[in-house]
């Protein structure tokens, strides 16, 4: 079962990609060459270079942030209430169609 993920960059360009259940939003982006998500630490919640902003409609369908993720996010220049690290969100069938924005600056 392929799951659609919608990434929107800071200029409004839309990237619609297919993800496999169990992947992270970070690996989905990097595997599909979505610009703006670097994932420098390889997905270990250690760098903040996969900062995304989850559309409010989807915010209650994803897992909660842990304290390590919150600490990294609060250092990012474009921090918002729905900021997340893409490496910390696992793709599930419940996220089919999710919309996330990629801020202009990563850490």
Coordinates of C-alpha atoms in Angstrom, one line a residue:
X1 CA 0.0 0.0 0.0
X2 CA 1.5 3.3 -1.1
X3 CA 0.8 6.4 0.9
X4 CA 0.8 9.9 -0.6
X5 CA 2.8 12.6 1.2
X6 CA 2.5 16.2 0.1
X7 CA 5.5 18.5 0.8
X8 CA 5.2 22.2 0.1
X9 CA 8.4 24.2 0.1
X10 CA 8.8 27.8 1.3
X11 CA 8.1 29.2 -2.2
X12 CA 4.9 27.2 -2.5
X13 CA 6.2 24.5 -4.8
X14 CA 4.3 21.2 -4.2
X15 CA 6.0 17.8 -4.1
X16 CA 3.6 14.9 -4.1
X17 CA 5.5 11.6 -3.4
X18 CA 4.6 8.0 -2.6
X19 CA 5.7 6.6 0.7
X20 CA 5.8 3.1 2.1
X21 CA 4.2 2.4 5.5
X22 CA 6.9 2.3 8.2
X23 CA 9.2 4.9 6.5
X24 CA 9.8 8.3 8.1
X25 CA 8.7 11.5 6.5
X26 CA 12.4 12.4 6.4
X27 CA 13.5 9.3 4.5
X28 CA 10.5 9.6 2.2
X29 CA 11.6 13.2 1.3
X30 CA 15.3 12.3 0.9
X31 CA 14.6 9.2 -1.2
X32 CA 12.4 11.3 -3.5
X33 CA 14.9 14.2 -3.7
X34 CA 12.5 16.7 -2.1
X35 CA 14.6 19.8 -1.6
X36 CA 14.9 21.5 1.7
X37 CA 15.0 18.4 3.9
X38 CA 18.6 17.4 4.5
X39 CA 18.5 14.8 7.3
X40 CA 22.2 15.3 8.1
X41 CA 22.1 13.0 11.1
X42 CA 20.5 10.2 9.2
X43 CA 17.3 10.3 11.2
X44 CA 18.5 10.0 14.8
X45 CA 16.8 13.2 16.1
X46 CA 20.2 14.9 16.6
X47 CA 20.5 17.7 14.1
X48 CA 17.3 19.5 13.2
X49 CA 17.9 19.5 9.4
X50 CA 14.5 17.8 8.6
X51 CA 12.3 20.5 10.2
X52 CA 8.8 20.5 8.8
X53 CA 5.5 22.2 9.8
X54 CA 2.6 19.8 9.8
X55 CA -0.7 21.1 8.5
X56 CA -3.0 21.7 11.4
X57 CA -5.6 19.3 10.0
X58 CA -3.1 16.4 10.4
X59 CA -1.5 17.4 13.7
X60 CA -3.7 15.2 15.8
X61 CA -3.0 12.1 13.7
X62 CA 0.8 11.9 14.4
X63 CA 2.7 10.9 17.4
X64 CA 3.6 13.4 20.1
X65 CA 7.0 15.1 20.2
X66 CA 9.5 13.9 22.8
X67 CA 11.7 16.3 24.8
X68 CA 14.8 15.8 22.6
X69 CA 12.8 16.8 19.5
X70 CA 11.3 19.8 21.2
X71 CA 14.7 21.0 22.3
X72 CA 16.1 20.8 18.7
X73 CA 13.0 22.4 17.2
X74 CA 13.1 25.4 19.6
X75 CA 16.5 26.3 18.2
X76 CA 15.2 26.5 14.6
X77 CA 14.6 29.9 13.1
X78 CA 11.2 29.1 11.7
X79 CA 9.8 27.3 14.8
X80 CA 6.0 27.1 14.9
X81 CA 3.4 25.3 17.1
X82 CA 3.1 22.4 14.6
X83 CA 6.9 22.2 13.9
X84 CA 8.2 18.6 13.8
X85 CA 11.4 16.8 12.8
X86 CA 10.4 14.6 9.8
X87 CA 12.7 11.8 11.1
X88 CA 10.3 11.4 14.0
X89 CA 7.1 10.8 12.1
X90 CA 6.5 7.3 10.9
X91 CA 4.3 6.9 7.8
X92 CA 1.1 5.0 8.4
X93 CA -2.0 4.5 6.3
X94 CA -3.7 7.0 8.5
X95 CA -1.4 9.7 7.1
X96 CA -2.3 9.1 3.5
X97 CA -2.5 12.6 1.9
X98 CA -0.7 14.4 4.8
X99 CA 0.4 17.9 4.0
X100 CA 3.6 19.3 5.5
X101 CA 5.5 22.6 4.8
X102 CA 9.2 22.9 4.6
X103 CA 10.5 26.1 6.1
X104 CA 13.0 28.3 4.3
X105 CA 15.8 27.6 6.8
X106 CA 17.0 24.4 8.3
X107 CA 19.5 24.3 11.2

